[in-house]
PDB file of C-alpha atoms in Angstrom:
ATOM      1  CA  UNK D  23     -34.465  -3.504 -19.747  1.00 44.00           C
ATOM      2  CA  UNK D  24     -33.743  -2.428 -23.634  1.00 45.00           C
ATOM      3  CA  UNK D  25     -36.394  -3.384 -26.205  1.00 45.00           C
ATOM      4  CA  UNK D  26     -35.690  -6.289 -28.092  1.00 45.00           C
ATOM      5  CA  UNK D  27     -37.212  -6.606 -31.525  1.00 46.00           C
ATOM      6  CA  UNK D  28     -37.164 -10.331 -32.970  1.00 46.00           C
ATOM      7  CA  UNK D  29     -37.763 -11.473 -36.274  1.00 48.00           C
ATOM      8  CA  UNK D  30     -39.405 -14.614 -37.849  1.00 48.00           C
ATOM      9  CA  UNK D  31     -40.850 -17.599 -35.761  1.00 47.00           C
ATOM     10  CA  UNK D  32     -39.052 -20.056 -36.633  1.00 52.00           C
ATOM     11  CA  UNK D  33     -35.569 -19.762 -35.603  1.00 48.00           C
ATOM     12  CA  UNK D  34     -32.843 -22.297 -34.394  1.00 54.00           C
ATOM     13  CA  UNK D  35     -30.851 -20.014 -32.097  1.00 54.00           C
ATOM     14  CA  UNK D  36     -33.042 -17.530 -29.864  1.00 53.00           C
ATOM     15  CA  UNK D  37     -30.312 -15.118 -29.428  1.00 52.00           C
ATOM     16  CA  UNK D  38     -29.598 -15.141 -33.669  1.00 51.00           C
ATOM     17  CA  UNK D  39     -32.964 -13.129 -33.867  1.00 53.00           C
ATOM     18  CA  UNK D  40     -32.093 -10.713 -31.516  1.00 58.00           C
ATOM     19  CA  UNK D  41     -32.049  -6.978 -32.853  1.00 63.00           C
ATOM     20  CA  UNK D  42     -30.473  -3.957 -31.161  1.00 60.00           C
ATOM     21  CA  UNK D  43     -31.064  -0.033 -31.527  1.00 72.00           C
ATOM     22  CA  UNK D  44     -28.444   2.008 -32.125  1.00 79.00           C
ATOM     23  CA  UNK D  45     -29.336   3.513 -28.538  1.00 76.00           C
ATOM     24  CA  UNK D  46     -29.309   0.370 -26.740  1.00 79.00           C
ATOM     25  CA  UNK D  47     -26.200  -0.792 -29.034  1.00 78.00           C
ATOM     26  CA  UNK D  48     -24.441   1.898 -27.698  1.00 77.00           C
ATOM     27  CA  UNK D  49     -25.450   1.677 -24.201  1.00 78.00           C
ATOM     28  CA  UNK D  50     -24.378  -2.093 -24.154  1.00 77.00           C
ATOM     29  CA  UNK D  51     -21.052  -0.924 -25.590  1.00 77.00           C
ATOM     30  CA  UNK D  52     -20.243   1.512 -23.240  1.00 78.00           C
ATOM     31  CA  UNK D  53     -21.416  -1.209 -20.486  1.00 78.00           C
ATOM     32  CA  UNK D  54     -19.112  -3.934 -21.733  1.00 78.00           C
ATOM     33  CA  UNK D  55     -15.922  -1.263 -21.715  1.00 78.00           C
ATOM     34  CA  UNK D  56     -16.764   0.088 -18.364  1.00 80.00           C
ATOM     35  CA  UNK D  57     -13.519   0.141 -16.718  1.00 80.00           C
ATOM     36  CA  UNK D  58     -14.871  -0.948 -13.766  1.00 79.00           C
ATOM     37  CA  UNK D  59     -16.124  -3.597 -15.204  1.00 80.00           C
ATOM     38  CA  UNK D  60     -13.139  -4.914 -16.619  1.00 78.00           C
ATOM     39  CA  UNK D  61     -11.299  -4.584 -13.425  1.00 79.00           C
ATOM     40  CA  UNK D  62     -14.094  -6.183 -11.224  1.00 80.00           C
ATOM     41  CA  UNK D  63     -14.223  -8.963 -13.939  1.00 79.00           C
ATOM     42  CA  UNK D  64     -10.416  -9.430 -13.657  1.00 76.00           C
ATOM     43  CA  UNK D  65      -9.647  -9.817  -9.691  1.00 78.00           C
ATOM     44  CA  UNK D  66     -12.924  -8.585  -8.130  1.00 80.00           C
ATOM     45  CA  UNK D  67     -13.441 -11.905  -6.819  1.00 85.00           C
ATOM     46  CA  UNK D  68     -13.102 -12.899  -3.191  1.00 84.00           C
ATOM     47  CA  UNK D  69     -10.082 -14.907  -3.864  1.00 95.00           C
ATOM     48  CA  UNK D  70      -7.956 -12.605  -5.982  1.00 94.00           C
ATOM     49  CA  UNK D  71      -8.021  -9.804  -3.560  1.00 93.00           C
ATOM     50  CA  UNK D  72      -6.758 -11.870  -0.677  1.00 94.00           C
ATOM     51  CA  UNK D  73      -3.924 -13.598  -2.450  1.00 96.00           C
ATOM     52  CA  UNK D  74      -2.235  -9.755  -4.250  1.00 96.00           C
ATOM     53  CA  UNK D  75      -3.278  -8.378  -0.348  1.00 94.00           C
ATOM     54  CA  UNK D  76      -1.094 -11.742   1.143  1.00 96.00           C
ATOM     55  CA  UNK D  77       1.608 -11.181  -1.306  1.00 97.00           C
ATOM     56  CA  UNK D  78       1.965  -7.108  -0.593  1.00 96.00           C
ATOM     57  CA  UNK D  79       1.933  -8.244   3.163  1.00 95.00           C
ATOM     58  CA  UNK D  80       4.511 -10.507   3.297  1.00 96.00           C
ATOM     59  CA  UNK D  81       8.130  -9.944   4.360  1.00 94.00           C
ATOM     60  CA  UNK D  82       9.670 -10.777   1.102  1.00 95.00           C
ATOM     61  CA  UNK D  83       7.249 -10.104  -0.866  1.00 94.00           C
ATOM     62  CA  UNK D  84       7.262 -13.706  -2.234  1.00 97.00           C
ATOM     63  CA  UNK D  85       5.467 -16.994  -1.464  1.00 97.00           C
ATOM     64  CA  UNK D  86       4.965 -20.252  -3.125  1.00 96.00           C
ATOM     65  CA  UNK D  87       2.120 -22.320  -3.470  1.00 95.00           C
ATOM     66  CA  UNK D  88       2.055 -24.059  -0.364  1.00 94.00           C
ATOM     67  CA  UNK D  89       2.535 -20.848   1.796  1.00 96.00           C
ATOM     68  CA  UNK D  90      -0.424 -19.060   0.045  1.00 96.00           C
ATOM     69  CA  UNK D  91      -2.572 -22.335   0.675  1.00 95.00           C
ATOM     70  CA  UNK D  92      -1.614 -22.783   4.458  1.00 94.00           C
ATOM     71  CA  UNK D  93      -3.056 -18.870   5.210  1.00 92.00           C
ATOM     72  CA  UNK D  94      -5.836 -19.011   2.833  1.00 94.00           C
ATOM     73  CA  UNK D  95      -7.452 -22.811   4.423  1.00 93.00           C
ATOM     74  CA  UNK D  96     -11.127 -21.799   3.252  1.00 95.00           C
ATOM     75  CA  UNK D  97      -9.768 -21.779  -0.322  1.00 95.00           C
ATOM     76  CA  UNK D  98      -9.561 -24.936  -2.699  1.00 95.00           C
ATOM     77  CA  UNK D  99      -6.162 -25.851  -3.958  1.00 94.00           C
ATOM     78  CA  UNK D 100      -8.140 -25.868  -7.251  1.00 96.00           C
ATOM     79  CA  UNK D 101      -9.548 -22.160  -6.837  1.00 96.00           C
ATOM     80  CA  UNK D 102      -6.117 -20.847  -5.596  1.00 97.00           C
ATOM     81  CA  UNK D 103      -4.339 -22.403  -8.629  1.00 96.00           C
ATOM     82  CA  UNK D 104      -7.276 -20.991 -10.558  1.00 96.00           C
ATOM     83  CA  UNK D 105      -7.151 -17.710  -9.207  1.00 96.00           C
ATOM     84  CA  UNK D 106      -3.282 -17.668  -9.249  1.00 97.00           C
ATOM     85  CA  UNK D 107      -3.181 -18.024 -13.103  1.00 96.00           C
ATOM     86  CA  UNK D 108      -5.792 -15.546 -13.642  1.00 94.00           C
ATOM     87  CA  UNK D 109      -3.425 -12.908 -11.615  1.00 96.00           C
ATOM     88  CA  UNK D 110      -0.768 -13.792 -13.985  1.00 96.00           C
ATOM     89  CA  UNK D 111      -2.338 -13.381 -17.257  1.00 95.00           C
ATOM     90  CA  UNK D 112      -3.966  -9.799 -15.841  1.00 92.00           C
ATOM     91  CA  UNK D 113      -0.317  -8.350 -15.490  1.00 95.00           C
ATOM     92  CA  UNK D 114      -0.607  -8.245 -11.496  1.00 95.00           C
ATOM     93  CA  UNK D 115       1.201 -11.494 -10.468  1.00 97.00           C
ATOM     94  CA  UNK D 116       4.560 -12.733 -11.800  1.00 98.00           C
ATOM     95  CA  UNK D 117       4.913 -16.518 -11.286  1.00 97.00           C
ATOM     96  CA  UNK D 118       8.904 -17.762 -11.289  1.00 96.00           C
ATOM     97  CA  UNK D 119       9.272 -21.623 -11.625  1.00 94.00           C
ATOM     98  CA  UNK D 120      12.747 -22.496 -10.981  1.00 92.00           C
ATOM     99  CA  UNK D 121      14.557 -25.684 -12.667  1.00 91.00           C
ATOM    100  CA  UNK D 122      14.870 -28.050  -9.390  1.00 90.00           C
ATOM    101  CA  UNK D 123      13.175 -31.190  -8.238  1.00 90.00           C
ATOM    102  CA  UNK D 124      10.540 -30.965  -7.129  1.00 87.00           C
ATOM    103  CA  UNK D 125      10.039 -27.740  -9.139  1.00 87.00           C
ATOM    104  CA  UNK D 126       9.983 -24.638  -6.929  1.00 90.00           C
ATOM    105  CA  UNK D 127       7.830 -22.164  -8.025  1.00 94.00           C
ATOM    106  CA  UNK D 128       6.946 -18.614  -6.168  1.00 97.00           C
ATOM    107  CA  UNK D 129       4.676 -15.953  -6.901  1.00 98.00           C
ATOM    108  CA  UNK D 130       5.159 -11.709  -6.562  1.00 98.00           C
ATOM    109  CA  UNK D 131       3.700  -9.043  -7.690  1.00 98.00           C
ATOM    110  CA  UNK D 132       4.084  -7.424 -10.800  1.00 98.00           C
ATOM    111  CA  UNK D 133       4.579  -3.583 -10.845  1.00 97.00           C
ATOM    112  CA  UNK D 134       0.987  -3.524 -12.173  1.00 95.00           C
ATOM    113  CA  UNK D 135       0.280  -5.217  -9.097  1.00 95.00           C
ATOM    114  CA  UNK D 136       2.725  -3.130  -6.515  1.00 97.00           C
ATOM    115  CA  UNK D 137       0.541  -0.402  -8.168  1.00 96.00           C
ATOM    116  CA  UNK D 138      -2.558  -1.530  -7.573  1.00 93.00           C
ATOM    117  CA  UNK D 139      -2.381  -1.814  -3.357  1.00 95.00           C
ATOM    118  CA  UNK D 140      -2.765   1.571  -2.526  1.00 96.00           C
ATOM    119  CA  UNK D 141      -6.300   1.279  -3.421  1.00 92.00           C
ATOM    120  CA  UNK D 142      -6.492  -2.432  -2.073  1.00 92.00           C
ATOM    121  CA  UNK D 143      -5.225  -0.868   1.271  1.00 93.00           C
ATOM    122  CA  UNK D 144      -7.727   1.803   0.974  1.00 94.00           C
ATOM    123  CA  UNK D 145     -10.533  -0.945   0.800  1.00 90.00           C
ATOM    124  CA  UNK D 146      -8.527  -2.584   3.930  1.00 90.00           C
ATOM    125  CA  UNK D 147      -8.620   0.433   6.047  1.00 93.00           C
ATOM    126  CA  UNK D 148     -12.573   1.275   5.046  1.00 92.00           C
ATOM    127  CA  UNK D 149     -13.372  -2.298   5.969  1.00 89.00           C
ATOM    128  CA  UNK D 150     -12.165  -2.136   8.860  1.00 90.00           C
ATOM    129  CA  UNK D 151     -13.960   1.299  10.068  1.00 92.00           C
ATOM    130  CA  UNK D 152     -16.919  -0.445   9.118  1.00 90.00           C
ATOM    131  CA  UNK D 153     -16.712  -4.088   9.893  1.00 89.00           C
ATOM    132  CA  UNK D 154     -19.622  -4.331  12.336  1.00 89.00           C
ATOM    133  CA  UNK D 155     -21.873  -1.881  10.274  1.00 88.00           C
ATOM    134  CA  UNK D 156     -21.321  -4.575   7.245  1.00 86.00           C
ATOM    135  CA  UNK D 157     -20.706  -7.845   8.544  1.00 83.00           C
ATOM    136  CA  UNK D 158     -24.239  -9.364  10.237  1.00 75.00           C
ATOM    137  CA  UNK D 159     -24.884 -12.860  11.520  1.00 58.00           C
TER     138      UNK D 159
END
């Protein structure tokens, strides 16, 4: 872990007397714009990947709300919702709400997203070559 140099005793916010090298300043900037970073922060979750993966596998390559929630039964409609809108604003999922009642709304994916599933189905395929070597009671 980096050095951290603090000054005076008597301060109200720990973190205020917090000083960085230039080194470590530079490390911790190159850490926070780590494009892997970014990308695991944006839909490396557990949810995200299943829901682009459902909507690439489909037939039409759209599905609403309830049709994501009736394959993914493990997730919360909270979490799914959740994870839904966090697809949206990162580019990858497009989210169409059509003017009925009750309000239809389906999801695809973006071109971002279309773009984005040849590596997903690369992770796929290496899963499954080495399901039993990484999945353990």
């Amino acid at each position: 872990m980096a050095d951290i140099k603090t000054e005076g005793s008597k301060q109200r916010d720990p973190l205020s007397s917090l000083k960085w090298t230039s080194r470590e300043e530079a490390q911790r900037s190159q850490y926070l714009t780590c494009p892997i970073r970014q990308v695991v922060s944006r839909f490396g979750d557990k949810w995200s990947m299943l829901v682009l993966y459902m909507l690439h596998t489909s037939e039409t390559g759209v599905l609403r709300f309830s049709e994501l929630r009736n394959f993914m039964t493990d997730c919360s409609q909270k979490m799914l919702s959740q994870t839904l809108k966090n697809l949206e604003q990162s580019h990858l999922v497009h989210r169409e709400v059509y003017p009925e009642v009750p309000p239809r709304v389906e999801y695809s994916l973006t071109d971002t997203g279309r773009s984005l599933m040849p590596a997903l189905n690369a992770l796929v395929v290496w899963g499954k070559e080495h399901f039993n070597e990484i999945v353990t009671d």
